[in-house]
Each structure stands twice: as C-alpha cells, then as structure tokens.
CSV table of C-alpha atoms in Angstrom, one decimal:
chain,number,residue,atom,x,y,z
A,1,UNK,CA,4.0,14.8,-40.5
A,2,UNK,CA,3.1,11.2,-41.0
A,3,UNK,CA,5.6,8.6,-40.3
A,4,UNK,CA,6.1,4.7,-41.6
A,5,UNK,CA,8.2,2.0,-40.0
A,6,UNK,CA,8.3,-0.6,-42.1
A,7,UNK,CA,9.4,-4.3,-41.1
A,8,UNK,CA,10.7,-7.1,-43.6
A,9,UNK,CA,8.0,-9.4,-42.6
A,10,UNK,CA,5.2,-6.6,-43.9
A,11,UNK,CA,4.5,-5.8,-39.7
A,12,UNK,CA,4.0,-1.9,-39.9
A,13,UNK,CA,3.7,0.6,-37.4
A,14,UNK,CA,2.4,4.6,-38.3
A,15,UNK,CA,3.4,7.2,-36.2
A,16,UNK,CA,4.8,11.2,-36.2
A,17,UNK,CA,8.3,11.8,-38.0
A,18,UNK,CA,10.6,14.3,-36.3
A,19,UNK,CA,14.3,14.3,-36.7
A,20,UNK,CA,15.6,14.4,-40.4
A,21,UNK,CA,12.4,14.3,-43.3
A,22,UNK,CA,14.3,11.7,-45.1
A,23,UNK,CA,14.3,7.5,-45.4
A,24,UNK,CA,16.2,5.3,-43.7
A,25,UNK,CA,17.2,1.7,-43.6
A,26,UNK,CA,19.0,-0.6,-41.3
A,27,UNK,CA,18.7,-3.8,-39.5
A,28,UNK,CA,16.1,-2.9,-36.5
A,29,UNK,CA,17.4,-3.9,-33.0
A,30,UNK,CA,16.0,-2.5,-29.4
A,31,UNK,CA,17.9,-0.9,-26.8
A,32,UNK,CA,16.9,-0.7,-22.8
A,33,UNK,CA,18.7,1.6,-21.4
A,34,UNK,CA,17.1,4.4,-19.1
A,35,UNK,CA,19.1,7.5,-19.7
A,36,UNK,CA,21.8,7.9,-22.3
A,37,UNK,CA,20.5,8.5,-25.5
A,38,UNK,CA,23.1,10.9,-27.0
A,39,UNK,CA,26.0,8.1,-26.3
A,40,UNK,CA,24.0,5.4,-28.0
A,41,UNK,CA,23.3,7.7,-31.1
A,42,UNK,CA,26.9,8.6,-31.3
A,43,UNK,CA,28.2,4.7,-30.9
A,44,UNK,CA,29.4,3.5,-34.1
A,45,UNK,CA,28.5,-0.4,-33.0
A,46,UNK,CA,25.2,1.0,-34.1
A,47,UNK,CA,26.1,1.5,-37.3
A,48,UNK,CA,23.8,0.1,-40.1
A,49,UNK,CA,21.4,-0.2,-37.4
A,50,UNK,CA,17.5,1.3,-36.8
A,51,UNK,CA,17.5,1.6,-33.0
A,52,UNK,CA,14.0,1.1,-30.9
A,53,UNK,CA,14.6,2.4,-27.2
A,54,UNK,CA,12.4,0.9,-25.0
A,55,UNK,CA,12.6,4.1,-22.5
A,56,UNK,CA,9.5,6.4,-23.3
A,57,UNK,CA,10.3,9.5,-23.1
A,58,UNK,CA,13.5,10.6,-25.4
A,59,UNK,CA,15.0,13.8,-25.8
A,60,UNK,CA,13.8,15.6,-22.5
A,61,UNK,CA,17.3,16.8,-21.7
A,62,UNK,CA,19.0,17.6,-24.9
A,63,UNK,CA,22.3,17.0,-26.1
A,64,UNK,CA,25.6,18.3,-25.3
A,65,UNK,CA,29.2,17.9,-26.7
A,66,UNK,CA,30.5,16.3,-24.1
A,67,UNK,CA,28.0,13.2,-24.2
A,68,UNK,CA,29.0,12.0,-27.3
A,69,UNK,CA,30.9,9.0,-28.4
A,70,UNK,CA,32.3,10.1,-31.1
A,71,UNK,CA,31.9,12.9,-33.7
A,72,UNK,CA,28.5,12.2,-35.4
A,73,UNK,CA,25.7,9.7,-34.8
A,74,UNK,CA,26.0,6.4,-36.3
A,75,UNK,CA,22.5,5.3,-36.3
A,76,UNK,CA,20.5,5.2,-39.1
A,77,UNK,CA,17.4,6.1,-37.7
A,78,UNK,CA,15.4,6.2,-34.4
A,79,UNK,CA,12.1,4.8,-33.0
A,80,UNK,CA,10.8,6.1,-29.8
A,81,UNK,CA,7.5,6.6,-27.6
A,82,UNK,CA,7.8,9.7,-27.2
A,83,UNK,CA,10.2,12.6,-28.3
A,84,UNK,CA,10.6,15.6,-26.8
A,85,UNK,CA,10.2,19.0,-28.9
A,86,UNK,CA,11.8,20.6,-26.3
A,87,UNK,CA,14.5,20.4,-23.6
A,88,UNK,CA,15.3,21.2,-19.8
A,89,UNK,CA,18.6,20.6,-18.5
A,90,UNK,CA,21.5,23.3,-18.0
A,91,UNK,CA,24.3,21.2,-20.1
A,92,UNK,CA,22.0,21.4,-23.2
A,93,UNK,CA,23.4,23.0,-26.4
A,94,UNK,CA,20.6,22.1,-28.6
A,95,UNK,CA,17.7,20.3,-28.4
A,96,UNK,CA,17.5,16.5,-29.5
A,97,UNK,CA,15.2,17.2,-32.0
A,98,UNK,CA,17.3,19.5,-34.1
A,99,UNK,CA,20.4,17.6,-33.1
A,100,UNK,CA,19.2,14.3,-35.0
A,101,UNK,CA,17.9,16.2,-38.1
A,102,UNK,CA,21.9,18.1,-38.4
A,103,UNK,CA,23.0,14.7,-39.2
A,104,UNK,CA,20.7,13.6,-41.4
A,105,UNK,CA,18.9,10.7,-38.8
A,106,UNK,CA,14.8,10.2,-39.0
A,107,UNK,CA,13.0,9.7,-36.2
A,108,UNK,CA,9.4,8.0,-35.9
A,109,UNK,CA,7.7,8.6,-32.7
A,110,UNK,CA,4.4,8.0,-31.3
A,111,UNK,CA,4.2,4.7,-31.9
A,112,UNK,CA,3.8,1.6,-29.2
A,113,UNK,CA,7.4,0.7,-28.8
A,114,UNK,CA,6.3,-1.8,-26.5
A,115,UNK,CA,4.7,-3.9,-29.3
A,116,UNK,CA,7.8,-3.4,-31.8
A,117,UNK,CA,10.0,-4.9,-28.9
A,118,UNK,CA,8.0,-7.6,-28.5
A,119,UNK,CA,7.4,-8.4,-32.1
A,120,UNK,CA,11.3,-8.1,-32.8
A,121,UNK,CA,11.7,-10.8,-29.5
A,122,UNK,CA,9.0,-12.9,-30.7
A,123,UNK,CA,10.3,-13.0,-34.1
A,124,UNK,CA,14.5,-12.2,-34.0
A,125,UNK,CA,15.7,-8.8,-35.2
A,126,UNK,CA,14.9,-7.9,-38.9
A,127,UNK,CA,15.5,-5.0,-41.4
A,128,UNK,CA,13.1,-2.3,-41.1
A,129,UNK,CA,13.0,1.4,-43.3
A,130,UNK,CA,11.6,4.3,-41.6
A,131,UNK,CA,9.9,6.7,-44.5
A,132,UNK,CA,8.0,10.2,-43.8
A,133,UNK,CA,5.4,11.9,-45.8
A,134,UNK,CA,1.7,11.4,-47.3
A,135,UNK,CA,0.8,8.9,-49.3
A,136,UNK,CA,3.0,6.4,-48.4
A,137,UNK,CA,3.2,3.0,-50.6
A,138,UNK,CA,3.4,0.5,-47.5
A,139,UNK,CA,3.9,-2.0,-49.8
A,140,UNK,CA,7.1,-0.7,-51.9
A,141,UNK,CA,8.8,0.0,-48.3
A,142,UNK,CA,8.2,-3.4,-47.6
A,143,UNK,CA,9.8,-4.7,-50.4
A,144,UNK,CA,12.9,-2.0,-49.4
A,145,UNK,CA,13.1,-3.6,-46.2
A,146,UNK,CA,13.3,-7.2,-47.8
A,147,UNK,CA,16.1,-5.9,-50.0
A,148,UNK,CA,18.3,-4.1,-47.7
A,149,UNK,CA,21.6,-6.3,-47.5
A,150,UNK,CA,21.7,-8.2,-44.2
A,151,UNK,CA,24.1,-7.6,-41.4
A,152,UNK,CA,26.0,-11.5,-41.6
A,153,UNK,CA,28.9,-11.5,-44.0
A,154,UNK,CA,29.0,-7.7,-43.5
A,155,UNK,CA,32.3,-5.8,-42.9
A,156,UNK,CA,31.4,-2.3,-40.8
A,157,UNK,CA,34.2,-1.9,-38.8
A,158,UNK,CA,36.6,-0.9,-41.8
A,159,UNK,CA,33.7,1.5,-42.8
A,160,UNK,CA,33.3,3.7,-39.5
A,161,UNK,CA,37.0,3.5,-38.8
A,162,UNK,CA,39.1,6.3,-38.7
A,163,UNK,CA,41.3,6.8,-41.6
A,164,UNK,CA,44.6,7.9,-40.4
A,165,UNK,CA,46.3,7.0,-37.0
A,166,UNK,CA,46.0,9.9,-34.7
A,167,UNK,CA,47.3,10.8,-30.9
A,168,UNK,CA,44.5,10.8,-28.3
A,169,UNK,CA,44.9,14.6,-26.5
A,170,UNK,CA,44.0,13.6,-23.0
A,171,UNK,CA,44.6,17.1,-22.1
A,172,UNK,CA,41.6,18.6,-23.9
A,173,UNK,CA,39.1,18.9,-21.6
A,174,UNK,CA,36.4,17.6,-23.7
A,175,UNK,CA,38.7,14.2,-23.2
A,176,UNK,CA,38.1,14.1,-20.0
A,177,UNK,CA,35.0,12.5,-17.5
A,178,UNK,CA,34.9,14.8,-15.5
A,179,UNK,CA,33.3,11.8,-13.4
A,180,UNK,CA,33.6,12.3,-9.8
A,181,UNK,CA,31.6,8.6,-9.1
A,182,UNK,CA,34.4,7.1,-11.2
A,183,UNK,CA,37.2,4.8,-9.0
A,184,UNK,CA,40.4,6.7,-8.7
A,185,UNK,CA,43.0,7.5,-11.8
A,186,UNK,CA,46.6,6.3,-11.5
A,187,UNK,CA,48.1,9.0,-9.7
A,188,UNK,CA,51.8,9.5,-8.7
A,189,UNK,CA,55.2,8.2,-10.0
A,190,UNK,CA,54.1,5.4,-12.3
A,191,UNK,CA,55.2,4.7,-15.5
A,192,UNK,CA,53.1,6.2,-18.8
A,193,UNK,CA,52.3,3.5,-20.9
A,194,UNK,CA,52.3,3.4,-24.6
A,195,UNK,CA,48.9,2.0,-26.0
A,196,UNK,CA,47.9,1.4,-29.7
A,197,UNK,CA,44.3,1.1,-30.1
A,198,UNK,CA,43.0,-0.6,-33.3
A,199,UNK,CA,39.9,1.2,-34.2
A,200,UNK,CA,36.4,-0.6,-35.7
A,201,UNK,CA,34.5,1.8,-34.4
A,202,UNK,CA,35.9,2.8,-30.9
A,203,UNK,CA,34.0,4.6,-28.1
A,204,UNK,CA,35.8,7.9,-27.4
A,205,UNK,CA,35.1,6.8,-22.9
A,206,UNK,CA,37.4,3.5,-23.4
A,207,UNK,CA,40.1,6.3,-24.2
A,208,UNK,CA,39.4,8.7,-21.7
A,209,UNK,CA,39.3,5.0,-19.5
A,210,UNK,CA,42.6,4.5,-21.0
A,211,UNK,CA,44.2,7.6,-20.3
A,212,UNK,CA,43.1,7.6,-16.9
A,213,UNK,CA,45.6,4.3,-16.3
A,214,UNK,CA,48.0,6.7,-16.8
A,215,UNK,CA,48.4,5.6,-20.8
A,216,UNK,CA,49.8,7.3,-24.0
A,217,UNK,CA,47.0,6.3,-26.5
A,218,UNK,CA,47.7,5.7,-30.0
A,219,UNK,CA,44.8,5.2,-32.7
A,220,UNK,CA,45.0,3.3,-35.5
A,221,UNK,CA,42.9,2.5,-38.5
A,222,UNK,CA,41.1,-1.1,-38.5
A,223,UNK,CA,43.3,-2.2,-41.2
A,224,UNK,CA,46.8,-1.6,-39.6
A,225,UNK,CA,49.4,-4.4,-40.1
A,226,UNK,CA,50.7,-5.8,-36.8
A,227,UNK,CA,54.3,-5.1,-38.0
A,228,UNK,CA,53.0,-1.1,-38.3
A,229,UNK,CA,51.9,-1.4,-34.6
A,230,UNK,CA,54.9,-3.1,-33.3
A,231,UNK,CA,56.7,-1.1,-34.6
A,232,UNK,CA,55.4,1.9,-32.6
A,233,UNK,CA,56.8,-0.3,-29.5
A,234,UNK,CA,53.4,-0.6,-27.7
A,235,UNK,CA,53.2,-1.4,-24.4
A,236,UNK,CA,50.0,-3.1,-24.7
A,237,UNK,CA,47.5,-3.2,-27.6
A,238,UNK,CA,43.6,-2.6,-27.9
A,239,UNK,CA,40.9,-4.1,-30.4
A,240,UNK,CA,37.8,-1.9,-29.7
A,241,UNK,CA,34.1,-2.6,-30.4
A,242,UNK,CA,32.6,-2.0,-33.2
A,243,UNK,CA,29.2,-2.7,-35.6
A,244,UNK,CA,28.6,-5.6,-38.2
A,245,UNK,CA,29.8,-9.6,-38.8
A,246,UNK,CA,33.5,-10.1,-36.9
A,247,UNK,CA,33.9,-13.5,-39.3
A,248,UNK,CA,34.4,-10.9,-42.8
A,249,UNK,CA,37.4,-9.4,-40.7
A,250,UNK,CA,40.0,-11.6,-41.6
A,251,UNK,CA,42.3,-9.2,-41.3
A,252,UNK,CA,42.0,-8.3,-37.9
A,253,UNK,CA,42.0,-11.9,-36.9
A,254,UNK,CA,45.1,-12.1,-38.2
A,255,UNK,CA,46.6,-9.1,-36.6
A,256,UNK,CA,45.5,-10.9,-33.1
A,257,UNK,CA,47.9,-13.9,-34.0
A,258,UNK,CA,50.6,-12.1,-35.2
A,259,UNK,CA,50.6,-9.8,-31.6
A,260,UNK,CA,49.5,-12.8,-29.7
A,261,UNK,CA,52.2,-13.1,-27.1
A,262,UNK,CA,54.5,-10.5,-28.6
A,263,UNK,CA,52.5,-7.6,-26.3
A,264,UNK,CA,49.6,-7.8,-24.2
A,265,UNK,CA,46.3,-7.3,-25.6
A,266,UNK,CA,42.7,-6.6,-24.7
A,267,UNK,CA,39.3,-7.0,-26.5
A,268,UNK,CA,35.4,-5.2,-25.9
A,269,UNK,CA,33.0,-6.5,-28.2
A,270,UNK,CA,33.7,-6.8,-31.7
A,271,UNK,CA,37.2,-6.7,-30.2
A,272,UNK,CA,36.4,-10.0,-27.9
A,273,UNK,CA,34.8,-12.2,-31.1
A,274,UNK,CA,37.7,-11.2,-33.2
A,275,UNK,CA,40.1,-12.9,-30.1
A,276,UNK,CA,37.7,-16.1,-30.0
A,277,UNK,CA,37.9,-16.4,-34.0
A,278,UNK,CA,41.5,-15.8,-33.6
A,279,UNK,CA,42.0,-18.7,-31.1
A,280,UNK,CA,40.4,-21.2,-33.1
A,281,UNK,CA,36.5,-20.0,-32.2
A,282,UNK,CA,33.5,-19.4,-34.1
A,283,UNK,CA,30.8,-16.8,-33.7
A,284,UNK,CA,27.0,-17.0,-34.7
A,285,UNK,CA,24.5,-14.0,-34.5
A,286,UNK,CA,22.0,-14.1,-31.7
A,287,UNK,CA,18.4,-13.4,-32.5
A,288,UNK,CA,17.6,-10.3,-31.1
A,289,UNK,CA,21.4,-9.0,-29.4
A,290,UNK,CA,22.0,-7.6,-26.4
A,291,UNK,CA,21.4,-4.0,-26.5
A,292,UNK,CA,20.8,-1.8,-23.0
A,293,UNK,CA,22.9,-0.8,-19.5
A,294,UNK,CA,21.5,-3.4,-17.0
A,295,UNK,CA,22.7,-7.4,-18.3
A,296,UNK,CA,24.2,-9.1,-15.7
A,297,UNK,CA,27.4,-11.0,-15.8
A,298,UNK,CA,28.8,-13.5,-13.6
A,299,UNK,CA,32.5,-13.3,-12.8
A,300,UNK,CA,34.2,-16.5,-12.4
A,301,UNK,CA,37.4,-15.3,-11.3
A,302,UNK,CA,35.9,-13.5,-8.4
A,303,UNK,CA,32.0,-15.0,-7.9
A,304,UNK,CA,30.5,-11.8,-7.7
A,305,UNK,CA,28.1,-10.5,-10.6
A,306,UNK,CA,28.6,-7.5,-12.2
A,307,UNK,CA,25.9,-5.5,-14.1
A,308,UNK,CA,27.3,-4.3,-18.0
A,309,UNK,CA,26.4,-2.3,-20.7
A,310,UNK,CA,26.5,-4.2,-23.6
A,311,UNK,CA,25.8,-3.4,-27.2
A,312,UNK,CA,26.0,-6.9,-29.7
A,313,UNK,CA,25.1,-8.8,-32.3
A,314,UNK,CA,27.2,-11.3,-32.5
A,315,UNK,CA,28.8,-14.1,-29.9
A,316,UNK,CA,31.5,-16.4,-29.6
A,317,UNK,CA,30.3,-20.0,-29.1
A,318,UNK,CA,32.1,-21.1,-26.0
A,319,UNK,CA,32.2,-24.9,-27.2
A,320,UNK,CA,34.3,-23.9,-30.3
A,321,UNK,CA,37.2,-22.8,-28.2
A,322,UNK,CA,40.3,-25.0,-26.8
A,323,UNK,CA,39.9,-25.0,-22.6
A,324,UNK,CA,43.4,-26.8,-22.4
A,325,UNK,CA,44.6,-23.0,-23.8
A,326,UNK,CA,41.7,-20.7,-23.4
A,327,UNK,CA,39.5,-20.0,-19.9
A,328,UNK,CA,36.1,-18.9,-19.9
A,329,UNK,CA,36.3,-15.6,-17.5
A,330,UNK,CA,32.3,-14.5,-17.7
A,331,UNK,CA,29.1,-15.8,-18.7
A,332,UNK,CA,25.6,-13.5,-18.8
A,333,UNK,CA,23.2,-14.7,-16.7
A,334,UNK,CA,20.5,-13.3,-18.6
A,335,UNK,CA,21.1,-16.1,-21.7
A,336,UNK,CA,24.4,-17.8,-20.7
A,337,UNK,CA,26.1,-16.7,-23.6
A,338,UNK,CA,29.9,-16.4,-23.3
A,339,UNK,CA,31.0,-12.7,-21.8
A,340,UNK,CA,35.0,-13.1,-21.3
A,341,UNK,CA,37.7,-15.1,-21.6
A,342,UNK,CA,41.4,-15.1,-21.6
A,343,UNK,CA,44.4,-17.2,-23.0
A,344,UNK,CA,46.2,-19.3,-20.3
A,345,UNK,CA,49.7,-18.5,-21.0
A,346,UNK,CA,49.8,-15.6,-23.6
A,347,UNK,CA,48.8,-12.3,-21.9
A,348,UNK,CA,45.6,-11.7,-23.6
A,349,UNK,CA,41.8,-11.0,-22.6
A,350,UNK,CA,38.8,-9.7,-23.7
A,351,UNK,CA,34.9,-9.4,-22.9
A,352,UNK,CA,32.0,-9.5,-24.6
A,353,UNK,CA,30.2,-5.9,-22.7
A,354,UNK,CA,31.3,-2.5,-22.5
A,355,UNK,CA,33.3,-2.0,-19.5
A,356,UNK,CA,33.4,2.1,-19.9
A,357,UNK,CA,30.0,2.0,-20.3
A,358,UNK,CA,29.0,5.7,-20.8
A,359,UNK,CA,26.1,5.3,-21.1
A,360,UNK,CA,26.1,2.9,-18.0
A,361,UNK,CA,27.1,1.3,-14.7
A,362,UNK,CA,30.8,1.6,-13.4
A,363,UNK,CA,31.1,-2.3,-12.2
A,364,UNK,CA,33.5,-3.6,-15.0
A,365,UNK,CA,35.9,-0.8,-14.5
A,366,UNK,CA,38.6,-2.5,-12.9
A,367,UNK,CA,39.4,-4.0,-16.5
A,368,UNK,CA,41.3,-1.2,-17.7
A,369,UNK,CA,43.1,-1.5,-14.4
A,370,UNK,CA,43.9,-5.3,-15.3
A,371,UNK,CA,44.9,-4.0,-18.6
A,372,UNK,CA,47.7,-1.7,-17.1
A,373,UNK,CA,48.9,-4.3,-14.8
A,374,UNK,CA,49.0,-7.1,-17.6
A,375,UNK,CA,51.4,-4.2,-19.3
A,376,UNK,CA,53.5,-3.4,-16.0
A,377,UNK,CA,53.8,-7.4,-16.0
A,378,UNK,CA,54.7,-8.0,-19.3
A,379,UNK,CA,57.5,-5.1,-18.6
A,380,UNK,CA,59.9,-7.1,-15.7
C-alpha cells in the first residue's frame, strides 16, 4: 500500500506503508544509530516525535521483550529505507513488522532516507504526518502538518510518566542486562542504597544501571513534591530523561531547588536542562537535535573523550549559568553544545547524553558509579 510523508514546508516523499494502516503526526527528527531499533521505539524521549533512521535496513532481527525500554513504543511513527517483512535472529518473538502495527505505529518505507536527513539538516527539524492509502490529498496533509502543535512550550514528561510510584524488582530477570561486556556490579558487603527516581519518561537500563550500584530504586511520578520524596529518606535522588520543552516544567525545577543540597542528585537529559534552569540557566532548542549512539564528548575532568548516546531537543546555554557556583564538566565536540555540569559545593550533577545507553556504547558508565559514591559521601 501506498504511503505519504508529508513535511510542513509542503517537501513530500511517497513510499510503501507497513506497520499500523493509520495516520500519524509528530515533530520529524533523524536518528543514526546502527543497531537498536526496538530501544529507540520503546524510549519515551521520542514521544510526540516521527523518527527517520538513517540505518537502511530496519527490522532484520525482530524484536524481543527484553530490548525494550519500556512497556510500549512511544513513537509516533517511523521512516525507514528499508523494512524488513521478515526476521532472523534466535531472540525474536515477533517480527518488527507486526510488532509496530500491535501498537498502533505507521511505518513508511522505501523511501530515500538519505534526502529526508539532509533536507531536515538543511532546513532544522519540522512537523511531518505519515498517511497510508490511495488517493491521497497531498495538499490537506500538508496543511495537517502545519497545524500540528509544536514541540516548544510543550509539557511531555507529565504525559508519558507513570502514574503511581512503584518499587523497581531488580530480581525479575527481565530487569536484568544480562550484559557480560558491562564493567563489574557492586559486589560484596556494601551498603544498599535508597534511590527515588523522578520519572518524565525514564529508560527502564538507567534502573537496571541503578540497581547494579547495589541501589533500592524507588519510582515516582514527574509531579511528586520534594517533601513526598524526602520523606521516603532517599539516599540520593534521580531526574530521568524524557521528551518535549524542559522550560513548561516548572514544577520539576522547583523540586531540584527544594532537594538541592538536602540529598545528592543526578540528571540525564531532560533531567540535566531541568538542573541548568534550576540554577539560574536557560535552554533553547537546537535545530535538528542530537539523535544516534556515536557523538563524542569531551571530559574535562579527565581529558579523555568519550563516545554517547544521546537523544535531545533541547540544550542548556552554558553562558546563562553562574561559573563562581556551577562547573562545566563536558562539552560535545560534534557542535560544542554544553554536555555536563555540576554545582561546586552542593552534591549535584547531571549530563546532557545517555550514559546507560541501551542502545549504545558503555563509555559514560562510570556515572552511575559517581552517583553511588556522591551518596556514600554524602552519608559520613
């Protein structure tokens, strides 16, 4: 069947649905990531989002259970080279195909992905529908795209949160990696450590990444009061990542001053522009994000450079922040864009990448690690 992307500038590319027979809509953003297609259809960052990957071939080895992020996909709709009918790997449960179209999620495919990726960095990200059928009306779609409310000003965090605090089970074994490349757990006579983790749309690996420091994790919806979660007696708190504007979440910015320097906490993402708004920043949208497993990062702290996953819209602007209180930790290389900073005094930190990665490399792992020895700190 016939398939229309449709861009808000009237650029229109035809190709073959598959996935769901149904419209979509969302802000249309690119991804380069090589492998991991079932983790970035189950990220909720992506929510509100039609997602281009740049890789060719999608859906060769299927999907499994125990790839996704969390417990449905979050994007709207999907744009690919080619898509696989079919797949071929022994973890497969079903095949990508039928997994998308469970869900509800259009794909178009067939189309030069290559010229939408260049057109969308040419020109900045823009809000695309994806419609299947005969007789399309190109025109009308257009005119959907140009109406589909845009992504600044937008809260999405409260949206895909979840909407009752709930205990992670690190003991079922879907919780686990099962990563044998991963560095090692905490092992031994150490301490467990109690962790509330605000959620705005939280990747399921930073909790297995949590767990693995040898922490009690304790989920919360975005809208928690800080005097709810101090009153769990955290050792340390989390602000996750998650999709959409951080400026419309005033009330997570104000969470992160009210636990500033009553616990440590630590920021990925959405997580890391709430902390720079909350310290006196601002944020601004970048035109086309930073989407894919391979962005570089420069570590101050150490010199070396590590390579992220990332997954953004938004930024903090580095010259908007206070450097007599706050220190700029990592920069990416690829645009220079603030990646991670912490406060001077108050134990506090975030980045701007995705440090669990899944899907991704393991070079930012030793921040969980920092994490737990912020919390061990903050204990004498």
């Amino acid at each position: 069947m016939q398939a229309i992307l449709a861009l808000e500038d009237g650029r229109v590319f035809r190709g073959k649905s598959f996935g769901a027979r149904a419209e979509c809509s969302g802000e249309v953003v690119f991804n380069t990531s090589l492998t991991g297609y079932q983790e970035i259809f189950t990220d909720p960052s992506y929510a509100g989002q039609i997602v281009v990957l740049t890789n060719p071939h999608i859906g060769n080895y299927g999907t499994t259970p125990s790839d996704a992020e969390s417990k449905k996909p979050f994007i709207e709709g999907l744009v690919t080279r080619e898509f696989s009918p079919m797949s071929s790997n022994w973890r497969s449960t079903q095949v990508a195909d039928e997994y998308l179209e469970r869900y509800g999620v259009p794909v178009i495919a067939e189309i030069d992905t290559r010229a939408v990726v260049r057109h969308l960095r040419a020109n900045g990200v823009m809000r695309g529908v994806i419609a299947s059928g005969e007789n399309l009306d190109v025109d009308a779609l257009v005119a959907k795209a140009r109406a589909i409310k845009k992504m600044e000003g937008t809260d999405l965090a409260s949206v895909v949160s979840t909407k009752v605090a709930y205990e992670w089970d690190a003991n079922e074994p879907k919780n686990q990696t099962g990563d044998s490349l991963l560095t090692a757990a905490v092992e031994g006579d150490v301490k467990q450590m109690h962790v509330v983790a605000y959620d705005f749309g939280i990747k399921e690996n930073i909790l297995r990444m949590l767990t693995r420091e040898n922490c009690r994790v304790t989920v919360v919806p975005a809208k928690t009061s800080a005097a709810d979660v101090l009153a769990m007696e955290p050792d340390g708190v989390f602000f996750s990542n998650g999709p959409g504007d951080p400026e419309p979440l005033e009330y997570a910015v104000e969470n992160v001053k009210q636990l500033q320097g009553k616990a440590p906490i630590f920021g990925i993402c959405l997580g890391h522009q709430i902390f720079g708004l909350a310290l006196g920043g601002k944020t601004y949208k970048l035109k086309f994000g930073h989407h894919g497993g391979n962005h570089p990062i420069m570590n101050h702290q150490t010199g070396k450079v590590e390579i992220t996953a990332q997954n953004h819209n938004f930024a903090v602007d580095p010259k908007s922040l206070d450097e007599k209180t706050v220190e700029k930790t990592h920069t990416n290389l690829n645009d220079q864009t603030l990646a991670g900073l912490k406060h001077k005094t108050d134990p506090m930190f975030s980045v701007q990448y995705h440090p669990e990665a899944s899907p991704g490399p393991h070079d930012s792992h030793y921040l969980f690690k920092d994490f737990r020895k912020m919390m061990e700190e903050w204990k004498k």
